[in-house]
Amino acid sequence: MGRALNTQYKIIIGVISFILSINAVGGLLLVARSHYMLNQYAASHSRAISLDVNLLFENILTDYYIKLDNYRVTCRDFLPRAQQFVLSNPYIRSVSLTNQESIYCSTISQNKKIPYTPNHVGQRVSIEYINSSPLVKNSDVFLLSLKTWKDSVKFGINSLIIQDLLHTEMNYYTPTFVLGEYQVSLSGIKKVGDLNPDGYYISNNQYLKVYYTISSNNYNNYFLIHYSYYFIFLLILSFVLGLMIYGYLMRIDWIVIGLKGGLKRDEFVPFLQPIFHQDGRLAGSEVLVRWKHHKKGLIPPNEFIYSAEKSGQINAIFNRLVHKLVPPLCLCQRQLPEDFHIAFNVCAPQLIDPSLLRDCSFVQARLKHCKLVIELTERVQIPDDERFFDEIDRLKAMGIKVALDDFGIGHSSLSYLKSIQFDVLKIDKSFIDMIDENYSNAHIVANVLDLAQRIGVPTVAEGIESDFQAQYLKEHNVEFFQGYYFGQPMPVDEFISQYCR
Ligand code: C2E
Ligand code: CA
Ligand code: CA
């Protein structure tokens, strides 16, 4: 029971670790995948924004060449058309003509000369950010410059229009423009110098640089929106898988697997417990198996015998016990009392296995001075099968005595009593335990003993632990006595040195 719980506990721990590790590994992979995908998304959308910038500026310039370029000879000619141009183009707020030191013609300041030093001298087309416009007080502006042979044309663009290009559909990342020493984002424009703009540099736009940043919130949102379903699926799948594995592992009889190893390593040994006559003379001995486990030490039969009987491994174990017990006992059998009984525990399925007859014949052939007894136990139910009863007849015909083990507790004992002629009844220890000085359960014990007497075969009482119990049983005419009070189960050589004299 303890070992079964231990195994169940280990299986539960194993299955939980399995579920946790699947989720940890799967979760990490999903997080890595969502990081990668979000970066791909941000990079490709930032490139698209960079193309929008080009498109905006190219549209302005194309429009200029179509509508204005031919009218730049004098400011007077230029201004009315330039005003028309500004009104018809939603992206620009002013057009100005500048030379090296001033703005000399503008849709804002007309033909007034305003001192101004241009920034970009080299490039034909360029964009600059001016946080304080020379033409409009307290206003910032983006200036798109087109250099011609004579002077420069400057298109004033509202900063909101440039910022508007940075709108993203899903808010999964934050794109920014870097223009000279300014970084432009949707939330505002800040000075960064040319030191370290925030985010990853993405495109080599000819006018400005495009950067993007992804915050941990962005990563979380992206994961929740795109990958949480996968994670929930993984969670459910791992649970279902875990439950299936649990069910499968729980169905495995681990003891059977352990027994296989025990048989391979030849770890099963016989112990002998003496049985006495009423007058204290040695009457025989019961063979009780012990598993000398190479790691866990001595394991009592209650922890493995049921699995061994169910799996049929009990046949091989029985064979090992016989071959370990017979040779040493053979050498000293003459020193044992006459009519010494040697009793083996046998379960029903063993009866129809041919190895039982072989092993019994081996015992009888070697231990000629001993009487062989088979104690029939009932843990694995005795099948209602003719072969089973035939085998018992055959054993009896060989002179082997058959005892009914655990008399009184097996539910079908009484029905077997009808069909099998038992030679001995072994009264189970649980009844002997009821014999105490208070006589509290005396009537139950008395009834079982009475039934045994009526059946009319000799009785053995097992599990006697006190003088009081022994006296009680003697008074109730029990023939044979077995229990710690008389002698514990012991290794074969110890039994020989104690009783073969
Ligand atoms: P069982 O046939 O009823 O054997 C008696 C059990 O009671 C043995 O336990 C024995 O050690 C224990 N016992 C005897 N006297 C006393 C006592 O005074 N006090 C206490 N507390 N216990 C006492 P064990 O050896 O642990 O065996 C348990 C059961 O395992 C046996 O019950 C028997 O049914 C089965 N068994 C043992 N060896 C074999 C085997 O070789 N083959 C098969 N099929 N079953 C076996
Ligand atoms: Ca027994
Ligand atoms: Ca018993």
Coordinates of C-alpha atoms and ligand atoms in Angstrom, one line a residue:
M1 CA 0.0 0.0 0.0
G2 CA 2.8 2.4 1.1
R3 CA 4.8 1.5 -2.0
A4 CA 1.8 1.9 -4.3
L5 CA 1.2 5.4 -2.9
N6 CA 4.8 6.2 -3.3
T7 CA 4.6 5.1 -7.0
Q8 CA 1.4 7.1 -7.5
Y9 CA 3.1 10.1 -5.9
K10 CA 6.1 9.7 -8.2
I11 CA 3.9 9.4 -11.3
I12 CA 1.9 12.6 -10.3
I13 CA 5.2 14.5 -9.7
G14 CA 6.5 13.2 -13.1
V15 CA 3.4 14.1 -15.0
I16 CA 3.2 17.6 -13.4
S17 CA 6.9 18.2 -14.3
F18 CA 6.1 17.0 -17.8
I19 CA 3.2 19.4 -18.2
L20 CA 5.2 22.3 -16.7
S21 CA 8.2 21.7 -18.9
I22 CA 6.1 21.4 -22.1
N23 CA 4.5 24.7 -21.2
A24 CA 7.7 26.3 -20.3
V25 CA 9.5 25.2 -23.5
G26 CA 6.4 25.9 -25.6
G27 CA 5.8 29.2 -24.0
L28 CA 9.4 30.3 -24.5
L29 CA 9.3 29.3 -28.2
L30 CA 6.0 31.2 -28.6
V31 CA 7.5 34.3 -26.9
A32 CA 10.6 34.1 -29.1
R33 CA 8.4 33.7 -32.2
S34 CA 6.2 36.6 -31.3
H35 CA 9.3 38.8 -30.7
Y36 CA 10.7 37.9 -34.0
M37 CA 7.3 38.4 -35.8
L38 CA 6.7 41.8 -34.1
N39 CA 10.2 43.0 -35.2
Q40 CA 9.5 41.9 -38.7
Y41 CA 6.2 43.7 -38.6
A42 CA 7.7 46.9 -37.2
A43 CA 10.5 46.9 -39.8
S44 CA 8.3 46.3 -42.8
H45 CA 5.7 48.9 -41.6
S46 CA 8.5 51.4 -40.9
R47 CA 9.8 50.9 -44.5
A48 CA 6.3 51.6 -45.7
I49 CA 6.3 54.9 -43.7
S50 CA 9.6 55.8 -45.3
L51 CA 8.0 55.3 -48.7
D52 CA 5.1 57.6 -47.7
V53 CA 7.6 60.3 -46.9
N54 CA 9.2 60.0 -50.3
L55 CA 5.7 60.1 -51.9
L56 CA 4.6 63.2 -50.0
F57 CA 7.7 65.1 -51.0
E58 CA 7.7 63.9 -54.6
N59 CA 4.1 64.9 -55.0
I60 CA 4.9 68.4 -53.7
L61 CA 7.8 68.8 -56.1
T62 CA 6.0 67.4 -59.1
D63 CA 3.1 69.8 -58.3
Y64 CA 5.6 72.6 -58.1
Y65 CA 7.2 71.9 -61.4
I66 CA 3.8 71.8 -63.1
K67 CA 2.3 74.9 -61.6
L68 CA 5.0 77.2 -60.3
D69 CA 8.5 76.7 -61.7
N70 CA 7.9 78.8 -64.8
Y71 CA 6.9 81.9 -62.8
R72 CA 9.9 82.6 -60.7
V73 CA 11.4 85.5 -62.7
T74 CA 10.0 88.2 -60.5
C75 CA 8.5 88.0 -57.0
R76 CA 5.5 89.9 -58.2
D77 CA 4.8 87.3 -60.9
F78 CA 5.5 84.5 -58.5
L79 CA 3.5 85.5 -55.5
P80 CA -0.2 85.2 -56.7
R81 CA 0.5 81.8 -58.3
A82 CA 2.4 80.7 -55.2
Q83 CA -0.6 81.7 -53.1
Q84 CA -2.9 79.7 -55.4
F85 CA -0.5 76.8 -55.1
V86 CA -0.5 76.9 -51.3
L87 CA -4.3 77.0 -51.2
S88 CA -4.7 74.1 -53.6
N89 CA -2.1 71.9 -51.9
P90 CA -3.3 70.6 -48.4
Y91 CA 0.2 69.6 -47.3
I92 CA 2.0 72.9 -47.5
R93 CA 1.4 76.1 -45.7
S94 CA 3.9 78.4 -47.5
V95 CA 6.2 78.7 -50.4
S96 CA 9.3 81.0 -50.2
L97 CA 12.2 81.9 -52.4
T98 CA 15.5 82.3 -50.6
N99 CA 19.1 83.1 -51.5
Q100 CA 22.2 82.7 -49.4
E101 CA 21.4 85.3 -46.8
S102 CA 17.6 85.9 -46.8
I103 CA 14.0 85.0 -47.7
Y104 CA 13.2 87.5 -50.4
C105 CA 9.8 86.4 -51.6
S106 CA 7.2 84.4 -49.6
T107 CA 3.5 83.7 -49.5
I108 CA 3.7 84.8 -45.8
S109 CA 6.0 87.8 -45.8
Q110 CA 5.4 88.9 -49.5
N111 CA 8.4 90.6 -50.9
K112 CA 9.9 91.7 -47.6
K113 CA 13.5 90.5 -47.0
I114 CA 13.9 88.3 -43.9
P115 CA 17.4 87.3 -42.9
Y116 CA 17.9 83.6 -43.1
T117 CA 20.8 81.3 -43.4
P118 CA 20.0 78.0 -45.2
N119 CA 21.2 74.7 -43.6
H120 CA 21.6 72.3 -46.5
V121 CA 23.9 73.7 -49.0
G122 CA 24.9 70.6 -50.9
Q123 CA 21.8 68.6 -51.7
R124 CA 19.3 69.5 -54.4
V125 CA 16.3 68.5 -52.4
S126 CA 16.4 68.4 -48.6
I127 CA 14.2 68.7 -45.5
E128 CA 15.0 70.5 -42.3
Y129 CA 13.1 71.1 -39.1
I130 CA 13.0 74.6 -37.7
N131 CA 11.6 74.9 -34.2
S132 CA 11.1 78.6 -34.5
S133 CA 10.0 79.8 -37.9
P134 CA 11.5 83.1 -39.1
L135 CA 8.2 84.0 -40.8
V136 CA 5.5 82.9 -38.2
K137 CA 6.1 83.7 -34.6
N138 CA 6.0 80.8 -32.1
S139 CA 5.6 78.2 -34.8
D140 CA 7.8 75.3 -35.8
V141 CA 7.9 74.1 -39.4
F142 CA 9.4 71.5 -41.7
L143 CA 11.0 73.1 -44.7
L144 CA 11.4 71.1 -47.9
S145 CA 14.1 72.9 -50.0
L146 CA 14.6 72.6 -53.7
K147 CA 17.9 74.1 -54.9
T148 CA 17.9 75.6 -58.3
W149 CA 20.6 77.4 -60.3
K150 CA 19.6 80.8 -59.0
D151 CA 18.1 80.3 -55.5
S152 CA 16.2 77.9 -53.3
V153 CA 12.5 77.3 -53.2
K154 CA 11.3 76.4 -49.7
F155 CA 8.0 74.7 -49.0
G156 CA 6.7 75.1 -45.4
I157 CA 5.0 71.9 -44.1
N158 CA 3.1 71.9 -40.8
S159 CA 4.8 69.6 -38.3
L160 CA 1.5 67.9 -37.7
I161 CA 1.5 66.6 -41.3
I162 CA 4.9 65.0 -40.9
Q163 CA 3.9 63.6 -37.5
D164 CA 0.7 62.2 -39.0
L165 CA 2.8 60.0 -41.3
L166 CA 3.9 58.2 -38.1
H167 CA 0.3 56.9 -37.3
T168 CA 0.3 53.1 -37.1
E169 CA -2.8 51.0 -37.4
M170 CA -2.4 48.7 -34.5
N171 CA -0.1 50.5 -32.1
Y172 CA 2.2 47.5 -32.0
Y173 CA 5.4 49.7 -32.2
T174 CA 6.4 53.3 -32.3
P175 CA 8.0 54.7 -35.5
T176 CA 10.0 58.0 -35.4
F177 CA 11.9 60.2 -37.9
V178 CA 15.3 61.5 -37.1
L179 CA 16.1 64.7 -38.9
G180 CA 19.3 66.4 -38.0
E181 CA 19.3 66.8 -34.3
Y182 CA 15.6 66.3 -33.8
Q183 CA 13.6 63.1 -33.3
V184 CA 10.0 63.3 -34.5
S185 CA 7.4 61.1 -33.0
L186 CA 3.6 61.2 -32.7
S187 CA 3.8 62.5 -29.2
G188 CA 6.2 65.3 -30.1
I189 CA 9.5 66.4 -31.4
K190 CA 12.6 66.3 -29.2
K191 CA 16.2 67.2 -29.6
V192 CA 18.5 64.3 -29.5
G193 CA 21.6 65.7 -31.1
D194 CA 23.2 63.2 -33.4
L195 CA 24.1 61.0 -30.4
N196 CA 21.6 58.2 -29.7
P197 CA 18.2 58.4 -31.1
D198 CA 15.7 55.9 -29.5
G199 CA 15.0 52.7 -31.3
Y200 CA 16.3 50.7 -34.2
Y201 CA 17.4 52.4 -37.4
I202 CA 15.5 50.9 -40.3
S203 CA 15.6 52.7 -43.6
N204 CA 18.0 54.9 -45.5
N205 CA 15.4 57.4 -46.7
Q206 CA 17.1 60.1 -48.8
Y207 CA 15.5 62.9 -46.7
L208 CA 15.4 61.6 -43.1
K209 CA 16.1 58.5 -41.1
V210 CA 13.3 56.2 -39.9
Y211 CA 13.6 54.5 -36.5
Y212 CA 11.3 52.2 -34.5
T213 CA 10.9 51.2 -30.9
I214 CA 9.0 48.3 -29.4
S215 CA 8.2 48.5 -25.7
S216 CA 7.6 45.6 -23.4
N217 CA 3.9 46.6 -23.4
N218 CA 3.9 46.3 -27.2
Y219 CA 5.5 42.8 -26.9
N220 CA 2.9 41.8 -24.4
N221 CA 0.0 43.1 -26.5
Y222 CA 1.3 41.5 -29.6
F223 CA 1.7 38.1 -27.8
L224 CA -1.8 38.3 -26.2
I225 CA -3.5 39.2 -29.5
H226 CA -1.6 36.8 -31.8
Y227 CA -0.2 34.0 -29.6
S228 CA -2.3 33.6 -26.5
Y229 CA -4.6 31.1 -28.4
Y230 CA -1.6 29.0 -29.2
F231 CA -0.5 29.1 -25.6
I232 CA -4.0 28.2 -24.3
F233 CA -4.1 25.4 -26.9
L234 CA -0.7 24.2 -25.7
L235 CA -1.9 24.3 -22.1
I236 CA -5.0 22.3 -22.8
L237 CA -3.1 19.8 -25.0
S238 CA -0.3 19.3 -22.4
F239 CA -3.0 18.7 -19.7
V240 CA -4.8 16.2 -21.8
L241 CA -1.5 14.5 -22.8
G242 CA -0.5 14.6 -19.1
L243 CA -3.8 12.9 -18.1
M244 CA -3.4 10.3 -20.7
I245 CA 0.2 9.5 -19.6
Y246 CA -1.0 9.5 -16.0
G247 CA -3.7 7.0 -16.9
Y248 CA -1.3 4.9 -18.8
L249 CA 1.4 4.9 -16.1
M250 CA -1.1 4.2 -13.4
R251 CA -2.3 1.1 -15.3
I252 CA 1.2 -0.3 -15.4
D253 CA 1.9 -2.7 -12.5
W254 CA 5.3 -1.4 -11.6
I255 CA 5.8 -4.2 -9.1
V256 CA 5.6 -6.7 -12.0
I257 CA 8.4 -4.8 -13.7
G258 CA 10.4 -4.8 -10.5
L259 CA 9.8 -8.6 -10.0
K260 CA 11.2 -9.2 -13.4
G261 CA 14.5 -7.6 -12.3
G262 CA 14.3 -9.5 -9.0
L263 CA 14.0 -12.8 -10.8
K264 CA 16.8 -11.9 -13.2
R265 CA 19.1 -11.1 -10.2
D266 CA 17.8 -14.2 -8.3
E267 CA 16.7 -12.1 -5.3
F268 CA 13.9 -14.4 -3.9
V269 CA 14.8 -16.5 -0.9
P270 CA 12.9 -18.8 1.4
F271 CA 12.4 -18.2 5.1
L272 CA 11.2 -20.9 7.4
Q273 CA 8.8 -20.5 10.3
P274 CA 8.4 -23.5 12.6
I275 CA 5.1 -25.2 13.4
F276 CA 4.7 -27.1 16.7
H277 CA 2.5 -29.9 18.1
Q278 CA 0.4 -29.2 21.2
D279 CA 3.2 -30.8 23.4
G280 CA 5.8 -28.5 21.9
R281 CA 7.5 -30.9 19.5
L282 CA 8.5 -29.6 16.1
A283 CA 5.8 -30.6 13.6
G284 CA 7.0 -28.8 10.5
S285 CA 7.6 -25.5 8.9
E286 CA 6.0 -23.0 6.5
V287 CA 8.0 -21.6 3.7
L288 CA 7.6 -17.9 3.4
V289 CA 9.2 -16.0 0.6
R290 CA 11.4 -12.9 1.1
W291 CA 12.6 -10.5 -1.6
K292 CA 16.2 -9.6 -0.9
H293 CA 16.1 -6.4 -3.0
H294 CA 19.6 -5.2 -4.0
K295 CA 18.8 -1.6 -3.1
K296 CA 15.7 -1.7 -0.8
G297 CA 16.8 -4.6 1.4
L298 CA 14.4 -7.3 2.6
I299 CA 10.8 -6.8 1.2
P300 CA 8.0 -8.8 2.9
P301 CA 5.6 -10.8 0.6
N302 CA 2.6 -8.6 1.3
E303 CA 4.1 -5.9 -0.9
F304 CA 4.6 -8.0 -4.0
I305 CA 2.9 -11.4 -3.7
Y306 CA -0.5 -10.2 -5.2
S307 CA 1.2 -8.9 -8.3
A308 CA 3.4 -12.0 -8.6
E309 CA 0.4 -14.2 -8.4
K310 CA -1.7 -12.2 -10.8
S311 CA 1.1 -11.9 -13.4
G312 CA 2.1 -15.6 -13.1
Q313 CA 5.6 -14.7 -11.9
I314 CA 4.8 -16.7 -8.7
N315 CA 5.6 -19.9 -10.7
A316 CA 9.2 -18.8 -11.3
I317 CA 9.5 -17.5 -7.7
F318 CA 8.2 -20.9 -6.4
N319 CA 10.8 -22.7 -8.5
R320 CA 13.6 -20.5 -7.0
L321 CA 12.4 -21.2 -3.4
V322 CA 12.3 -24.9 -4.0
H323 CA 15.8 -25.0 -5.5
K324 CA 17.2 -22.8 -2.7
L325 CA 15.5 -24.7 0.1
V326 CA 15.8 -28.4 -0.9
P327 CA 19.6 -28.9 -1.2
P328 CA 20.5 -27.6 2.3
L329 CA 17.5 -29.3 3.9
C330 CA 18.2 -32.5 2.0
L331 CA 21.6 -32.8 3.9
C332 CA 20.0 -32.6 7.3
Q333 CA 16.6 -34.1 6.8
R334 CA 17.4 -37.2 8.9
Q335 CA 18.0 -35.0 11.9
L336 CA 14.5 -33.6 11.6
P337 CA 11.6 -35.2 13.5
E338 CA 9.7 -38.0 11.8
D339 CA 6.7 -36.8 9.8
F340 CA 8.2 -33.3 9.5
H341 CA 5.9 -31.3 7.3
I342 CA 7.2 -28.7 4.9
A343 CA 4.4 -26.4 3.7
F344 CA 4.5 -24.1 0.7
N345 CA 2.0 -21.3 -0.1
V346 CA 0.4 -21.8 -3.5
C347 CA -2.3 -19.8 -5.2
A348 CA -5.0 -21.1 -7.5
P349 CA -3.4 -20.1 -10.9
Q350 CA -0.2 -22.0 -9.9
L351 CA -2.2 -25.2 -9.8
I352 CA -2.7 -25.4 -13.6
D353 CA 0.9 -24.5 -14.4
P354 CA 2.9 -27.6 -15.2
S355 CA 6.0 -26.3 -13.3
L356 CA 4.2 -26.8 -10.0
L357 CA 4.0 -30.6 -10.5
R358 CA 7.6 -30.7 -11.6
D359 CA 8.8 -28.7 -8.6
C360 CA 6.6 -30.8 -6.2
S361 CA 8.1 -34.0 -7.6
F362 CA 11.5 -32.6 -7.2
V363 CA 10.8 -31.8 -3.5
Q364 CA 9.3 -35.3 -2.9
A365 CA 12.2 -37.0 -4.6
R366 CA 14.8 -35.2 -2.5
L367 CA 13.1 -34.7 0.8
K368 CA 12.1 -38.3 1.3
H369 CA 11.9 -37.9 5.1
C370 CA 9.5 -34.9 4.9
K371 CA 5.8 -34.6 4.1
L372 CA 5.0 -32.0 1.5
V373 CA 2.0 -29.7 2.2
I374 CA 0.4 -27.1 -0.2
E375 CA -1.3 -24.2 1.5
L376 CA -4.0 -23.0 -0.8
T377 CA -4.4 -19.2 -0.6
E378 CA -7.2 -17.3 -2.1
R379 CA -5.9 -13.8 -3.0
V380 CA -6.3 -14.6 -6.7
Q381 CA -9.8 -16.0 -7.0
I382 CA -10.0 -19.8 -7.6
P383 CA -11.6 -20.2 -11.0
D384 CA -14.6 -22.5 -11.2
D385 CA -12.7 -24.8 -13.5
E386 CA -12.5 -28.6 -13.6
R387 CA -8.8 -28.5 -14.4
F388 CA -8.2 -26.8 -11.0
F389 CA -9.9 -29.6 -9.1
D390 CA -8.2 -32.3 -11.2
E391 CA -4.8 -30.8 -10.3
I392 CA -5.7 -31.0 -6.6
D393 CA -6.7 -34.6 -7.0
R394 CA -3.4 -35.3 -8.8
L395 CA -1.3 -33.6 -6.0
K396 CA -3.2 -35.6 -3.4
A397 CA -2.6 -38.8 -5.4
M398 CA 1.1 -38.0 -5.2
G399 CA 0.8 -38.0 -1.4
I400 CA 0.9 -34.3 -1.0
K401 CA -1.3 -32.8 1.7
V402 CA -3.5 -29.8 0.8
A403 CA -4.3 -27.2 3.5
L404 CA -6.9 -24.5 3.3
D405 CA -5.0 -21.3 4.2
D406 CA -6.5 -18.3 5.9
F407 CA -9.5 -20.3 7.0
G408 CA -12.5 -18.2 8.0
I409 CA -11.7 -15.1 6.0
G410 CA -11.8 -16.2 2.3
H411 CA -15.4 -15.6 1.1
S412 CA -15.5 -18.8 -1.0
S413 CA -13.7 -21.0 1.5
L414 CA -16.9 -22.7 2.5
S415 CA -17.9 -23.6 -1.1
Y416 CA -14.4 -25.1 -1.6
L417 CA -14.9 -27.1 1.5
K418 CA -17.7 -28.9 -0.4
S419 CA -15.6 -29.8 -3.4
I420 CA -12.1 -30.3 -2.0
Q421 CA -11.1 -32.8 0.6
F422 CA -8.6 -30.6 2.6
D423 CA -6.1 -32.4 4.9
V424 CA -5.5 -29.3 7.1
L425 CA -7.3 -26.0 8.0
K426 CA -5.1 -23.0 8.8
I427 CA -7.0 -20.6 11.0
D428 CA -6.1 -17.1 10.0
K429 CA -4.1 -14.8 12.2
S430 CA -6.9 -12.2 12.3
F431 CA -9.0 -14.7 14.4
I432 CA -6.0 -15.5 16.7
D433 CA -5.6 -11.7 17.2
M434 CA -9.1 -11.7 18.7
I435 CA -8.1 -13.9 21.5
D436 CA -7.4 -11.5 24.3
E437 CA -7.8 -11.5 28.1
N438 CA -11.0 -9.4 27.8
Y439 CA -12.8 -12.1 25.8
S440 CA -14.4 -9.3 23.9
N441 CA -14.6 -11.3 20.6
A442 CA -14.4 -14.7 22.1
H443 CA -17.7 -15.9 20.5
I444 CA -16.4 -15.2 17.0
V445 CA -13.1 -17.2 17.6
A446 CA -15.0 -19.9 19.3
N447 CA -17.4 -20.2 16.3
V448 CA -14.5 -20.5 13.8
L449 CA -12.8 -23.1 16.0
D450 CA -16.0 -24.9 16.4
L451 CA -16.6 -25.0 12.6
A452 CA -13.1 -26.3 12.1
Q453 CA -13.6 -29.1 14.6
R454 CA -16.9 -30.0 12.9
I455 CA -15.2 -30.3 9.5
G456 CA -13.1 -32.9 11.2
V457 CA -9.6 -32.1 9.8
P458 CA -6.6 -31.1 11.9
T459 CA -6.2 -27.4 12.4
V460 CA -3.2 -25.1 12.5
A461 CA -3.4 -21.7 14.3
E462 CA -1.1 -19.1 12.9
G463 CA 0.1 -15.8 14.3
I464 CA 0.1 -16.8 18.0
E465 CA 1.9 -14.1 19.9
S466 CA 1.1 -14.8 23.5
D467 CA 1.0 -17.6 26.1
F468 CA -2.7 -16.7 26.7
Q469 CA -3.5 -17.3 23.0
A470 CA -1.6 -20.6 23.0
Q471 CA -3.4 -21.8 26.2
Y472 CA -6.8 -20.8 24.8
L473 CA -6.1 -22.7 21.5
K474 CA -4.9 -25.8 23.4
E475 CA -8.2 -25.8 25.4
H476 CA -10.1 -25.6 22.1
N477 CA -8.3 -28.6 20.7
V478 CA -6.2 -26.9 18.0
E479 CA -3.5 -29.4 16.9
F480 CA -0.7 -27.3 15.5
F481 CA 0.8 -24.0 16.6
Q482 CA 2.6 -21.3 14.6
G483 CA 3.5 -17.8 15.6
Y484 CA 6.1 -15.4 16.9
Y485 CA 5.5 -16.7 20.4
F486 CA 7.0 -20.0 19.2
G487 CA 9.4 -18.9 16.5
Q488 CA 9.7 -16.2 13.8
P489 CA 10.3 -16.9 10.1
M490 CA 14.1 -17.2 9.6
P491 CA 16.6 -17.9 6.9
V492 CA 17.1 -21.6 6.0
D493 CA 20.6 -22.0 7.5
E494 CA 19.4 -20.4 10.8
F495 CA 16.4 -22.8 10.9
I496 CA 18.8 -25.8 10.2
S497 CA 21.2 -24.8 12.9
Q498 CA 18.3 -24.4 15.4
Y499 CA 16.2 -27.4 14.6
C500 CA 18.3 -30.1 12.8
R501 CA 20.0 -31.7 15.8
Ligands
C2E1 P1 0.2 -16.5 5.4 O1 0.2 -17.7 4.6 O2 -1.0 -16.3 6.2 O3 1.5 -16.5 6.3 C1 1.5 -16.1 7.7 C2 2.0 -14.7 7.8 O4 1.9 -14.3 9.1 C3 3.5 -14.6 7.4 O5 3.7 -13.3 6.9 C4 4.2 -14.8 8.7 O6 5.5 -14.2 8.8 C5 3.2 -14.0 9.6 N1 3.3 -14.5 11.0 C6 3.4 -15.7 11.5 N2 3.4 -15.7 12.8 C7 3.1 -14.4 13.2 C8 3.0 -13.7 14.4 O7 3.0 -14.3 15.5 N3 2.8 -12.4 14.4 C9 2.7 -11.7 13.3 N4 2.5 -10.4 13.3 N5 2.9 -12.3 12.0 C10 3.1 -13.6 12.0 P2 4.6 -13.1 5.6 O8 5.8 -14.0 5.6 O9 4.7 -11.6 5.5 O10 3.6 -13.6 4.5 C11 2.5 -12.9 4.2 C12 1.6 -13.7 3.2 O11 2.3 -13.8 2.0 C13 1.4 -15.2 3.7 O12 0.4 -15.2 4.5 C14 1.2 -15.9 2.4 O13 -0.2 -15.8 2.1 C15 1.9 -15.0 1.4 N6 3.2 -15.8 1.0 C16 4.3 -15.9 1.6 N7 5.2 -16.6 1.0 C17 4.5 -17.0 -0.2 C18 4.9 -17.9 -1.3 O14 6.0 -18.4 -1.4 N8 4.0 -18.1 -2.2 C19 2.7 -17.5 -2.2 N9 1.8 -17.7 -3.1 N10 2.3 -16.7 -1.1 C20 3.2 -16.5 -0.1
CA2 CA 0.2 -19.7 4.6
CA3 CA -3.0 -16.0 7.0

